[in-house]
Structure formats: structure tokens, C-alpha cells
Tab-separated table of C-alpha atoms in Angstrom:
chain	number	residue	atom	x	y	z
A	1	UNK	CA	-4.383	-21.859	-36.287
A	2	UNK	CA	-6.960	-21.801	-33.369
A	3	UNK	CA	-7.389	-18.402	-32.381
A	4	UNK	CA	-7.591	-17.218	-28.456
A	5	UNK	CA	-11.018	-16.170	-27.930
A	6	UNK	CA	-11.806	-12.587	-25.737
A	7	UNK	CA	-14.655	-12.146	-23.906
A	8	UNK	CA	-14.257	-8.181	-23.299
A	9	UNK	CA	-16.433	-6.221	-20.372
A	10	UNK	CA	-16.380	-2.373	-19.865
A	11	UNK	CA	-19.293	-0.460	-19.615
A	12	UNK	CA	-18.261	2.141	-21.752
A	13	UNK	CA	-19.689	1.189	-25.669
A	14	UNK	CA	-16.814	3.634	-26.965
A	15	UNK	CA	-13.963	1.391	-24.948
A	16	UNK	CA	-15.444	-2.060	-26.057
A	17	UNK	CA	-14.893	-0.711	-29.691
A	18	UNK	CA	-11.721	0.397	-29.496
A	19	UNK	CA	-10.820	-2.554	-27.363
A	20	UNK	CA	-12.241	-5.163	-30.559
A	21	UNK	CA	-10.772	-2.716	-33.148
A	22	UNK	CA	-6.983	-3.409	-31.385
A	23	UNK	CA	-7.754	-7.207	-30.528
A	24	UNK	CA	-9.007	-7.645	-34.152
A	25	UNK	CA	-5.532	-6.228	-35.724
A	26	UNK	CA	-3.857	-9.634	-33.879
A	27	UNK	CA	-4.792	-12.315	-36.535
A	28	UNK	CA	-4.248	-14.710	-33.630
A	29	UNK	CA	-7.006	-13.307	-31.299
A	30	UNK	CA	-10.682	-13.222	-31.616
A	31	UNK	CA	-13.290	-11.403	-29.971
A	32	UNK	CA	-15.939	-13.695	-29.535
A	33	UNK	CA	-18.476	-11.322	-27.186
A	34	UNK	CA	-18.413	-7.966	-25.765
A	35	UNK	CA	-20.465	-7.050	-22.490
A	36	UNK	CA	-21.378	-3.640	-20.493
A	37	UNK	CA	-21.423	-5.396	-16.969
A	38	UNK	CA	-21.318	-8.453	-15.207
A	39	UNK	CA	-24.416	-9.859	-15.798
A	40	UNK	CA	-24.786	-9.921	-18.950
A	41	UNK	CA	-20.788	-11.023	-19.180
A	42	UNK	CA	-21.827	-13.813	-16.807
A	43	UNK	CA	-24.459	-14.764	-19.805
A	44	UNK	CA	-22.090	-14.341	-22.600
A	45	UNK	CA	-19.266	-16.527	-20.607
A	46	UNK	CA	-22.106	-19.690	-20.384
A	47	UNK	CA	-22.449	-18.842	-24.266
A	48	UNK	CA	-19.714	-18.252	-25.914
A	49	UNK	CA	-17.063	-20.126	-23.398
A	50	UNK	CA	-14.261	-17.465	-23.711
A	51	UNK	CA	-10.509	-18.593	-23.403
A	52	UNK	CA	-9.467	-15.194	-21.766
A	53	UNK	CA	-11.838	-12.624	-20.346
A	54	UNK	CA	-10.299	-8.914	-20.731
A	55	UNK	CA	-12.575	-6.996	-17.369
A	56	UNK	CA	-12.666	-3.568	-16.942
A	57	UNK	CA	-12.900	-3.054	-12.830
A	58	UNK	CA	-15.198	0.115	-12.934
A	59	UNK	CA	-18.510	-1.611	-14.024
A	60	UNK	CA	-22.365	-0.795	-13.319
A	61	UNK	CA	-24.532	-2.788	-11.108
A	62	UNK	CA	-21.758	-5.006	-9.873
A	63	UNK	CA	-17.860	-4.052	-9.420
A	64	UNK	CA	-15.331	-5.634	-11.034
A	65	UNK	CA	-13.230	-6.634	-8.526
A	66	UNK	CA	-16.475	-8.613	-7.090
A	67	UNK	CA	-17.282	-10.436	-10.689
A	68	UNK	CA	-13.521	-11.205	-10.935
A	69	UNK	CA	-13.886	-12.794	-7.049
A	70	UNK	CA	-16.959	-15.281	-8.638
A	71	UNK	CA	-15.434	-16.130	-11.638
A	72	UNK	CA	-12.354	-17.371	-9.238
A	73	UNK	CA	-14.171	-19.143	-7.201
A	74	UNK	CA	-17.018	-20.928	-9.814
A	75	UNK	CA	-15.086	-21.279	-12.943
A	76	UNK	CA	-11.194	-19.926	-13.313
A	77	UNK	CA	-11.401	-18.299	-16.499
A	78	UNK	CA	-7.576	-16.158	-17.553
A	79	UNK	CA	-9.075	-12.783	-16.832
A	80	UNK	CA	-6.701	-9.686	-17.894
A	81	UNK	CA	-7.856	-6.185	-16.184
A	82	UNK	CA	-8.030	-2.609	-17.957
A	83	UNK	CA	-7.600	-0.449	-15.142
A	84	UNK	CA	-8.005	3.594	-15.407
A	85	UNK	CA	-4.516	5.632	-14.453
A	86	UNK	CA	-5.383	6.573	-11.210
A	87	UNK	CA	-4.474	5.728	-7.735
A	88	UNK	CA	-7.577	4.256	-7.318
A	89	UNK	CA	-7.175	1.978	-10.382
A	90	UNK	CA	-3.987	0.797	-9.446
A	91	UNK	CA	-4.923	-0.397	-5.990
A	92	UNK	CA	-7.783	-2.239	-7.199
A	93	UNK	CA	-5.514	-3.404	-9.946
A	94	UNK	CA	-3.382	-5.281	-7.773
A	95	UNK	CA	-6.185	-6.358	-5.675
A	96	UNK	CA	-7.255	-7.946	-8.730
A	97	UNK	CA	-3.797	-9.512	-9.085
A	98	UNK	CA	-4.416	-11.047	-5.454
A	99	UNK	CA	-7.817	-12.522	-6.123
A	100	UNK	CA	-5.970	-14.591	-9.382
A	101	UNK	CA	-6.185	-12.132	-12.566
A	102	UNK	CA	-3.166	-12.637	-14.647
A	103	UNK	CA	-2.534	-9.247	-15.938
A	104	UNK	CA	-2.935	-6.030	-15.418
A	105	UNK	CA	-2.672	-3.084	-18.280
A	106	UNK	CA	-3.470	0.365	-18.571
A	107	UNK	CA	-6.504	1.803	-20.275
A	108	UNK	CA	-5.336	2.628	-23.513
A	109	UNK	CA	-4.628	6.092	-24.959
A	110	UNK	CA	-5.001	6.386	-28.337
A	111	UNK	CA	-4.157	9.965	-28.707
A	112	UNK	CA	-1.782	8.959	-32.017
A	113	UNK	CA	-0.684	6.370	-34.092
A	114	UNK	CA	1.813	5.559	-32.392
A	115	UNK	CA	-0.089	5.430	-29.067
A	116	UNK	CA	-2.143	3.175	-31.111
A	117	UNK	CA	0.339	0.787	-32.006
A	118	UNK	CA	1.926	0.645	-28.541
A	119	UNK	CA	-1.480	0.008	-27.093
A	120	UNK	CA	-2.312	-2.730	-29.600
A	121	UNK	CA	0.754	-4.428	-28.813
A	122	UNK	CA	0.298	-4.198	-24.881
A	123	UNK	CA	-3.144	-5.544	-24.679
A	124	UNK	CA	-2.165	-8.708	-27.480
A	125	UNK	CA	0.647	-9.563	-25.290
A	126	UNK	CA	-1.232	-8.969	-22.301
A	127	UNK	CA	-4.193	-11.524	-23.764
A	128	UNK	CA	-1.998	-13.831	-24.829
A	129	UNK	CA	0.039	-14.207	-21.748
A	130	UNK	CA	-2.890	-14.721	-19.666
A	131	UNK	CA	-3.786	-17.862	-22.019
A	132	UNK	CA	-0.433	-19.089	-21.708
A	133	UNK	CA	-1.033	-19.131	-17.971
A	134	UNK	CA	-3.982	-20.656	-18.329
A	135	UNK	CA	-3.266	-23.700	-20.104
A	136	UNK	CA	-0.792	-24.394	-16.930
A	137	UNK	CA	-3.528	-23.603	-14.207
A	138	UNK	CA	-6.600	-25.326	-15.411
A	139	UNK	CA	-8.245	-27.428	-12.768
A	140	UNK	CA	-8.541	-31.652	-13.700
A	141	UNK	CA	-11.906	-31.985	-15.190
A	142	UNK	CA	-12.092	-28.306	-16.396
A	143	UNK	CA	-12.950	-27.706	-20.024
A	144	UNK	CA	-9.765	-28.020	-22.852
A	145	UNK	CA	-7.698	-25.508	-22.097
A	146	UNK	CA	-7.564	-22.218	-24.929
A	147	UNK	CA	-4.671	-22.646	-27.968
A	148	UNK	CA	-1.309	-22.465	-26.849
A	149	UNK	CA	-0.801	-18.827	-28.409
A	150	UNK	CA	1.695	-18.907	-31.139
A	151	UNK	CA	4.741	-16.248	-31.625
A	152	UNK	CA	3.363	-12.868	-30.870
A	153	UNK	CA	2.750	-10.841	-34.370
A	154	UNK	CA	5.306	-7.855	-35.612
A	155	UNK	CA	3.042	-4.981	-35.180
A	156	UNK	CA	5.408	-2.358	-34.448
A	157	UNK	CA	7.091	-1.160	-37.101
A	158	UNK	CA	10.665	-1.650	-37.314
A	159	UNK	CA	12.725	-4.623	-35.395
A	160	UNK	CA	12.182	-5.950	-32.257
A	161	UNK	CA	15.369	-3.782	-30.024
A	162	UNK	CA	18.010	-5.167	-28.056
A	163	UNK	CA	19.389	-3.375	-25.077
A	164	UNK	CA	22.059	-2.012	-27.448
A	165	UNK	CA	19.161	0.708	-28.035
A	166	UNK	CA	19.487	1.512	-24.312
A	167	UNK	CA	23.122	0.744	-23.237
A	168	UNK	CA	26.584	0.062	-24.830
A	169	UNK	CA	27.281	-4.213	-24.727
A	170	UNK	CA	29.741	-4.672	-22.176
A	171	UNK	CA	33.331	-4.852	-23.375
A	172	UNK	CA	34.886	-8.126	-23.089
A	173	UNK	CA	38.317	-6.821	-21.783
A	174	UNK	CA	36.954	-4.588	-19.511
A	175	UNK	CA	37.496	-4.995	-15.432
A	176	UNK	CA	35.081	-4.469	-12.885
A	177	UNK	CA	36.526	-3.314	-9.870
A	178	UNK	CA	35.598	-4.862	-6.646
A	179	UNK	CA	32.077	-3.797	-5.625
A	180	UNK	CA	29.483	-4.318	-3.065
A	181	UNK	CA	27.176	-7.199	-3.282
A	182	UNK	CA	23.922	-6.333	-5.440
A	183	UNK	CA	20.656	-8.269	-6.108
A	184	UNK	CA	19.303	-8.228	-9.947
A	185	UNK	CA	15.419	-9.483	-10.312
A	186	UNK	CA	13.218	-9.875	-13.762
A	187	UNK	CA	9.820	-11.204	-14.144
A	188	UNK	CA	6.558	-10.068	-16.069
A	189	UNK	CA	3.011	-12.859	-16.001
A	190	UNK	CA	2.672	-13.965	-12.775
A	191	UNK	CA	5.359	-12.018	-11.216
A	192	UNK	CA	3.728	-9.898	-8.696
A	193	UNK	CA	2.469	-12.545	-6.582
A	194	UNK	CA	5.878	-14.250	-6.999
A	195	UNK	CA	7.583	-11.165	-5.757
A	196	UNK	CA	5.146	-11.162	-3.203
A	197	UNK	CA	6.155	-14.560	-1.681
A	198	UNK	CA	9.714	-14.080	-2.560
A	199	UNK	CA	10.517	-10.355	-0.610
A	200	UNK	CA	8.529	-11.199	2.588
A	201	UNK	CA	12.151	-13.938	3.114
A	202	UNK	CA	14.517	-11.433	2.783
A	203	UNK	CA	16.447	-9.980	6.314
A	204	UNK	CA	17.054	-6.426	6.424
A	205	UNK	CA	21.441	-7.741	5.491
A	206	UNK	CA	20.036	-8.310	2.374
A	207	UNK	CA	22.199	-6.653	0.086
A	208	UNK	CA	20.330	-4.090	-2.138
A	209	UNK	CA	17.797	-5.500	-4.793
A	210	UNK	CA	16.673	-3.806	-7.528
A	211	UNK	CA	13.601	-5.370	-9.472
A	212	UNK	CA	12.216	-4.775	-12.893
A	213	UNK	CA	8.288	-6.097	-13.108
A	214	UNK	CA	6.539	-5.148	-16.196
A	215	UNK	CA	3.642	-2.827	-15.075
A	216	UNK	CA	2.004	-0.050	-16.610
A	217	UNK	CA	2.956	3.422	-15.415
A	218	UNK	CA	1.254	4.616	-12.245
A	219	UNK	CA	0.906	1.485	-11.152
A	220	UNK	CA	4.141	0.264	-9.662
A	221	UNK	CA	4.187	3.150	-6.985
A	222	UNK	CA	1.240	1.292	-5.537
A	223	UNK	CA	2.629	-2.322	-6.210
A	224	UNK	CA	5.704	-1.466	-3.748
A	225	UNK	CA	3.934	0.378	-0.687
A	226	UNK	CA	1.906	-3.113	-1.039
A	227	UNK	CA	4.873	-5.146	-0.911
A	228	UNK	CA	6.446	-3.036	1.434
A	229	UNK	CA	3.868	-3.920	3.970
A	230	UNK	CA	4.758	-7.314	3.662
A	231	UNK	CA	8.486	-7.036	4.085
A	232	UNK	CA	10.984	-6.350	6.492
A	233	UNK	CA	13.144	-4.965	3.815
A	234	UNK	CA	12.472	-1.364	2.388
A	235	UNK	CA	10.142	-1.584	-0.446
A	236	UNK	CA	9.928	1.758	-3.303
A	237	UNK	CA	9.451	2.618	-6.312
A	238	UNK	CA	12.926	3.722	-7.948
A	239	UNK	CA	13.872	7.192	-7.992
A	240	UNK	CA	16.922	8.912	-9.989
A	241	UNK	CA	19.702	8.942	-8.407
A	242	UNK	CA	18.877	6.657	-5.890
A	243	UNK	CA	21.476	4.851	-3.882
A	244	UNK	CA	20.674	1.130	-3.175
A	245	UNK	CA	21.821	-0.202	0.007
A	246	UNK	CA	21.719	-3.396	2.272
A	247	UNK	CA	18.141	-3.781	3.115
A	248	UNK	CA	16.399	-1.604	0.572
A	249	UNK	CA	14.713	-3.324	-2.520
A	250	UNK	CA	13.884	-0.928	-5.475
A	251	UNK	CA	11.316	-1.537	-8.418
A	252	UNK	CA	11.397	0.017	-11.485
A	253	UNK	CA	8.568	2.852	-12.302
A	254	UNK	CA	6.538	1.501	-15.289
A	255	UNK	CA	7.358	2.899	-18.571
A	256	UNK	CA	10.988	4.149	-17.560
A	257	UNK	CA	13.869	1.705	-17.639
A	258	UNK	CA	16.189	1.137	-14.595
A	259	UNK	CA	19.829	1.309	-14.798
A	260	UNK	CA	22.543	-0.067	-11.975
A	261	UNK	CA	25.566	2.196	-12.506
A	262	UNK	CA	28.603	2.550	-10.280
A	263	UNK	CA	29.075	5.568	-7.872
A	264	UNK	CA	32.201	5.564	-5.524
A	265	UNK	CA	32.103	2.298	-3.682
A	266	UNK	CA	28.668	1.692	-4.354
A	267	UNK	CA	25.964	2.290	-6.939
A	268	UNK	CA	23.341	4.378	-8.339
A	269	UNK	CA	20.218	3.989	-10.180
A	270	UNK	CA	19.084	6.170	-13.132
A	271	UNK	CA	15.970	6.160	-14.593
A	272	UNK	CA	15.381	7.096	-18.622
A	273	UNK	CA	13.110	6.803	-21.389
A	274	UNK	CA	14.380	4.980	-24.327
A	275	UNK	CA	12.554	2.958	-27.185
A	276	UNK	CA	10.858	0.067	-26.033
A	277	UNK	CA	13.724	-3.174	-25.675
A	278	UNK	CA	12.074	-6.846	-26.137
A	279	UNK	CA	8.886	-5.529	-26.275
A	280	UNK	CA	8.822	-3.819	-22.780
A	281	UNK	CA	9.710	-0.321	-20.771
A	282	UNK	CA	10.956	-1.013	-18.242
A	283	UNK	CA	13.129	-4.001	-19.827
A	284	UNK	CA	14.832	-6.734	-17.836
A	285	UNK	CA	17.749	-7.098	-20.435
A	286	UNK	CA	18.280	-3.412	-19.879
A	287	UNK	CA	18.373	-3.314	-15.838
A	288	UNK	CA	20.571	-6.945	-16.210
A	289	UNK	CA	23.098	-5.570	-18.368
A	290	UNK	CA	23.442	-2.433	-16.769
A	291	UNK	CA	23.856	-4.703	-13.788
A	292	UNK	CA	26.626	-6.846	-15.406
A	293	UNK	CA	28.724	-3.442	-16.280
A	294	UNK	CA	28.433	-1.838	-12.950
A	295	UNK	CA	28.820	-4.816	-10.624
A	296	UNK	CA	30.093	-8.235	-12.546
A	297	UNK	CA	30.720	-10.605	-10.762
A	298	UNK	CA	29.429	-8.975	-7.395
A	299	UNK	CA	25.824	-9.282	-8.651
A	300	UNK	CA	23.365	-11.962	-8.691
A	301	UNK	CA	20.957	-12.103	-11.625
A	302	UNK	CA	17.401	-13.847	-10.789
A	303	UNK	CA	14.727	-14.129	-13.474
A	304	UNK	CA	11.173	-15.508	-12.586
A	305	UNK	CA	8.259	-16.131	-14.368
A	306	UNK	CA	7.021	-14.181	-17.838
A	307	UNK	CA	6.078	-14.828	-21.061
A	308	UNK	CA	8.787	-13.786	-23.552
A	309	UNK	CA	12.400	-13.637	-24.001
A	310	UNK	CA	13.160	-10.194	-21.807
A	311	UNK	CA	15.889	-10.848	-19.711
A	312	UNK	CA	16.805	-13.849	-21.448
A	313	UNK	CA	20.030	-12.272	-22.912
A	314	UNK	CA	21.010	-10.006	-19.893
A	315	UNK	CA	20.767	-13.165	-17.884
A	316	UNK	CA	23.710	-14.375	-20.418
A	317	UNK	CA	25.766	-11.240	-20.098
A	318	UNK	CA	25.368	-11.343	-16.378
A	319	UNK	CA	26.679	-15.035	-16.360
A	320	UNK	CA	29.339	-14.133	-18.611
A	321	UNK	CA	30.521	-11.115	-16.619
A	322	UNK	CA	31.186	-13.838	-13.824
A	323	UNK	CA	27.565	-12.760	-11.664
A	324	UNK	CA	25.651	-15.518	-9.989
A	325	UNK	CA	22.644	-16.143	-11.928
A	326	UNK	CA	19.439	-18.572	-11.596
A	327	UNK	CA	16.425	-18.688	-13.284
A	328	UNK	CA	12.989	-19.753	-11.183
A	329	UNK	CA	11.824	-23.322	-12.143
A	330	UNK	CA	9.297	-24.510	-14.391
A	331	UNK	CA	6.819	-26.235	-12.381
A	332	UNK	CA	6.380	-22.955	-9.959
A	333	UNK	CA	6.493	-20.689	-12.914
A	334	UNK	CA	3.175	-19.240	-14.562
A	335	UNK	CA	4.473	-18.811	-17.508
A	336	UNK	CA	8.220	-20.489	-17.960
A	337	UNK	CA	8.970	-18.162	-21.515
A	338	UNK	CA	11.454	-15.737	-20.142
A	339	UNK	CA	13.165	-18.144	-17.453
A	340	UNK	CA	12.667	-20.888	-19.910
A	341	UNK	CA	14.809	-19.024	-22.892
A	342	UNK	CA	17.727	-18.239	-20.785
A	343	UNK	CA	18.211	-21.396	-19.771
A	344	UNK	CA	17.896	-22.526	-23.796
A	345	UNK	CA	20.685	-19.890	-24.421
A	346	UNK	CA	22.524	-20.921	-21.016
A	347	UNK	CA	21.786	-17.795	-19.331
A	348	UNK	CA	21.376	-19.717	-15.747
A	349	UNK	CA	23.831	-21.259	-13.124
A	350	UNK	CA	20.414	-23.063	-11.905
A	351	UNK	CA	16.430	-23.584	-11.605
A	352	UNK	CA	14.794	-22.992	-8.801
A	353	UNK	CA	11.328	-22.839	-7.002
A	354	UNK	CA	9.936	-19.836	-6.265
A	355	UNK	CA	9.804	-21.089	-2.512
A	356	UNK	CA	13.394	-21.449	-2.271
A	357	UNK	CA	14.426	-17.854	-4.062
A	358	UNK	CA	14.686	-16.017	-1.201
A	359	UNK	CA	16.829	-18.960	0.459
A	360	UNK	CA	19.081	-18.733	-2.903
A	361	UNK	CA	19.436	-14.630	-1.957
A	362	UNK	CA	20.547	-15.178	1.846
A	363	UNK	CA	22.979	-17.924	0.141
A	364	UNK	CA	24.249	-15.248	-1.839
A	365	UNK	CA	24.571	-12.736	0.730
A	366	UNK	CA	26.031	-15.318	3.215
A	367	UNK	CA	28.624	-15.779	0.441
A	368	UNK	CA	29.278	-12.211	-0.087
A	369	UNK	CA	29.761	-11.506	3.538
A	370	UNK	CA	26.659	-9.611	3.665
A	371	UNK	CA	24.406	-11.513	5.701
């Protein structure tokens, strides 16, 4: 098997160690190169001709942000940023996001083994992700694209969880009374800027939307005060005990899950801890079925690009609990894994591109009297 080759940057010797150290545990990764800034990454990337680059943004001599902006424009190269916890991170973070990275993850804390394993599994997903997306964006002309990565590794111990960790499977016989309309959304690589094109469509009768993007923690607090400059809808980070309504589009904070449950005539979201569910807190499956339970077939289910299954099965339940549900299409997708397996498991009323989503959501609301 041809192994995904890491080019990783930080100026911090410590970090590029411990960085190697959790690439290295991935037989499916390699770290070809390290560098402690931008010139001497610049150097190694004519060298060594890394698949994926994994940037730190905090970097001596030159910024990261400004490196990322020349490798963009002079030779795309997958580039996955470690940004530090802080406010400051994240808002270069998603800056990064703008100028074409294709993840984002926080800089890893390794204060256990458990922490350890967590991080391990974050950054290999991360890394290989961003070569997935790569092999769909290279220019004509550019160099072979890096190895189409193969199933992620088992590092963490134990299986792989469902949302049955999280939330009871909804019961077959059970009736949903009638509810207000409600908007369901899942994505992971490539997701941000979709959301970003997507939310700017949507008219304040938009029934409520509530969105699970896989971020880091910290960082989605700054991800919707960016998107709700964009909008005319209400754009936050998810609170609990908030109570969606027409207009208002909630995101999950990273490393909680978000659940949809019913309150009176309308709904509330609540927002727990909980083992990890297909790899990811928050999970998609988890927000979709919760979504299926509280709202059936008042909801509509929408999942967009990401590498993985998440959401994949909650897309089913949705479907099955009688919800509207569509999946965005391949050709506009960065990485078509988690749209891609719900349609395989015939999770999805339809495919769509992402510049017709929001024109699916007023076609919802239309049809729910909502718009």
C-alpha cells in the first residue's frame, strides 16, 4: 500500500515530535520531512514532494496564514492546520479554511493516554481527509495525485459506536405528533465553505436549522459569528436549552453532541458529552436521529460533504421516520464519503449541488407553509 506522505511545519521541535510520533502509529501515513518555518518547508516541499502538508499557523519569520496563501496560489498542495485553542487560533483557523486548507484540528493535548489516542485518531483522519480532497481538486497537468487513503485504522480501543451510545433507536410503532417544520444539516471535509455558500440563501421564514460540522472545540463559536455575518438568518453556536425558531440556524459546539428534542409545540436543543459516535463529537448520526424522534416527518435531513460514514445511518432513520432527506451531490462535494454512504444504504430522497441546497430548503419550507 502507498502510504500518504506529511510534510509537517511548527516551529516548536517538541510539537514536530509528538506530531511524527502520532502520524507514525497510522501504518498508512508517512512523515516524509519536518520543518520549523516556511522557508525551509518551502525547501523540503521542492524535495520531498509531500502529498499533504500538516502547517502550524504561528510560525517564525513568516506567518502561516501567509505561507498557506503561496502555496494556494503556486502549487495547491492538501494543507491541514494545527491551530492553538484560543480565540485567536480559531479566527485564523477559519481564515485558513477561506484561503483553501482542508482541515482544521486542534493542537493536541496529550495530557493521558487516552488524550493520546483521541489525538492520534483526529490528526490521521484529519490527514487523510485532506488527501482524499485532494485527489478530487488537483489542477490538469499537476503532479499524480497522493494514494487514495485506504479504510482508516482501529486505533481506539474498543468498537467503532453507533448513536445507540448516545440515544435510544427510535421505536418503530411510535407516533410523532404534528410538529413545526425543522431543518437537519451534517457535513465534516469541506463543509465550512459549503455552509458558507449554502446559509447566505436562506430568508429569515426559514424554519429553524440546526447544523452539526465537525470542528474542534473553541472553534465553532468563531465559525458562526463568521457565518453570521454573511447571513440574513441568525447564526450561533448552540446553547442548552435553546429554542430553535424560524430564522435562527444553530451549530453544534465542538466536542459536545447536539440533540433536537420536543418541548410543547416546538423544540429544544440539549447539549451532552457522550463517547465519541462514528468517530466524531459532535456526531451527525446523533443530531439526525435525535431529529427523526422529535420531529419525523416534519424535518428535513441534509448531509453535505465529509469523509466517512457519520450521518450515513441517521440519514436512514430520518427517511424512515417519513422526514425529507437529500444528500449534496458528488461532483460539488470535496469529499463524497458521508453523502456517498447514505445514498449506498438509501439514506437519500435525492442528490443535489451544493448551489441548489438552499433552493431545496425554501422548497421545503414553501411546502411546510413556512416560507
Amino acid at each position: 500500500m502507498t502510504r500518504i506522505r506529511v510534510l509537517i511545519v511548527d516551529d516548536s521541535a517538541a510539537a514536530r515530535s509528538a506530531l511524527r510520533r502520532l502520524l507514525e502509529g497510522d501504518g498508512g501515513i508517512e512523515v516524509i520531512a519536518t520543518a520549523p518555518d516556511a522557508f525551509a518547508a518551502a525547501a523540503q516541499m521542492r524535495e520531498s514532494l509531500p502529498d499533504v502538508i500538516l502547517l502550524d499557523l504561528e510560525l517564525p519569520r513568516m506567518d502561516g496564514l501567509t505561507f498557506l496563501g503561496r502555496i494556494m496560489a503556486q502549487r495547491p498542495i492538501p494543507v491541514v492546520i494545527c491551530s492553538s485553542h484560543t480565540e485567536a487560533g480559531s479566527r485564523a483557523a477559519l481564515r485558513a479554511l477561506e484561503l483553501g486548507a482542508a482541515e482544521v484540528i486542534g493542537k493536541p493535548r496529550l495530557a493521558s493516554e487516552s488524550d493520546r489516542q483521541e489525538a492520534q485518531i483526529r490528526l490521521c483522519d484529519a490527514i487523510r481527509a485532506a488527501a482524499h480532497a485532494g485527489r478530487r481538486r488537483r489542477p490538469s497537468g499537476g503532479r499524480e495525485p497522493p494514494p487514495a487513503p485506504g479504510p482508516a485504522p482501529d486505533l481506539r480501543p474498543g468498537p467503532k459506536l453507533t448513536a445507540d451510545a448516545v440515544l435510544a433507536p427510535p421505536r418503530p410503532s411510535s407516533v410523532v405528533p404534528p410538529m413545526p417544520p425543522v431543518i437537519a444539516i451534517g457535513a465534516s471535509t469541506g463543509g465550512t465553505e459549503a455552509l458558507a455558500r449554502v446559509l447566505p440563501g436562506l430568508s429569515p421564514r426559514t424554519p429553524p436549522v440546526v447544523v452539526v460540522q465537525h470542528m474542534p472545540e473553541k472553534f465553532t463559536a468563531a465559525f458562526a459569528r463568521r457565518l453570521d455575518g454573511l447571513c440574513t438568518v441568525r447564526v450561533s453556536e448552540a446553547r442548552d436549552g435553546d429554542r430553535p425558531e424560524r430564522g435562527e440556524v444553530l451549530i453544534a459546539p465542538g466536542d459536545s453532541h447536539l440533540i433536537l428534542r420536543r418541548h410543547g409545540r416546538g423544540y429544544r436543543t440539549d447539549i451532552v458529552s457522550g463517547p465519541y459516535v462514528a468517530r466524531h463529537r459532535p456526531s451527525v448520526d446523533v443530531l439526525f436521529r435525535s431529529t427523526a424522534i422529535a420531529a419525523g416527518p416534519a424535518a428535513q435531513g441534509i448531509l453535505m460533504t465529509g469523509m466517512g460514514d457519520d450521518g450515513a445511518r441517521g440519514l436512514v432513520e430520518m427517511r424512515t421516520a417519513g422526514a425529507a432527506t437529500l444528500i449534496q451531490d458528488e461532483a460539488s462535494s470535496v469529499v463524497w464519503g458521508m453523502p456517498g454512504e447514505a445514498m449506498r444504504m438509501g439514506g437519500a430522497d435525492r442528490a443535489v449541488p451544493l448551489d441548489r441546497i438552499a433552493e431545496a430548503i425554501a422548497e421545503f419550507g414553501a411546502r411546510a407553509g413556512a416560507a
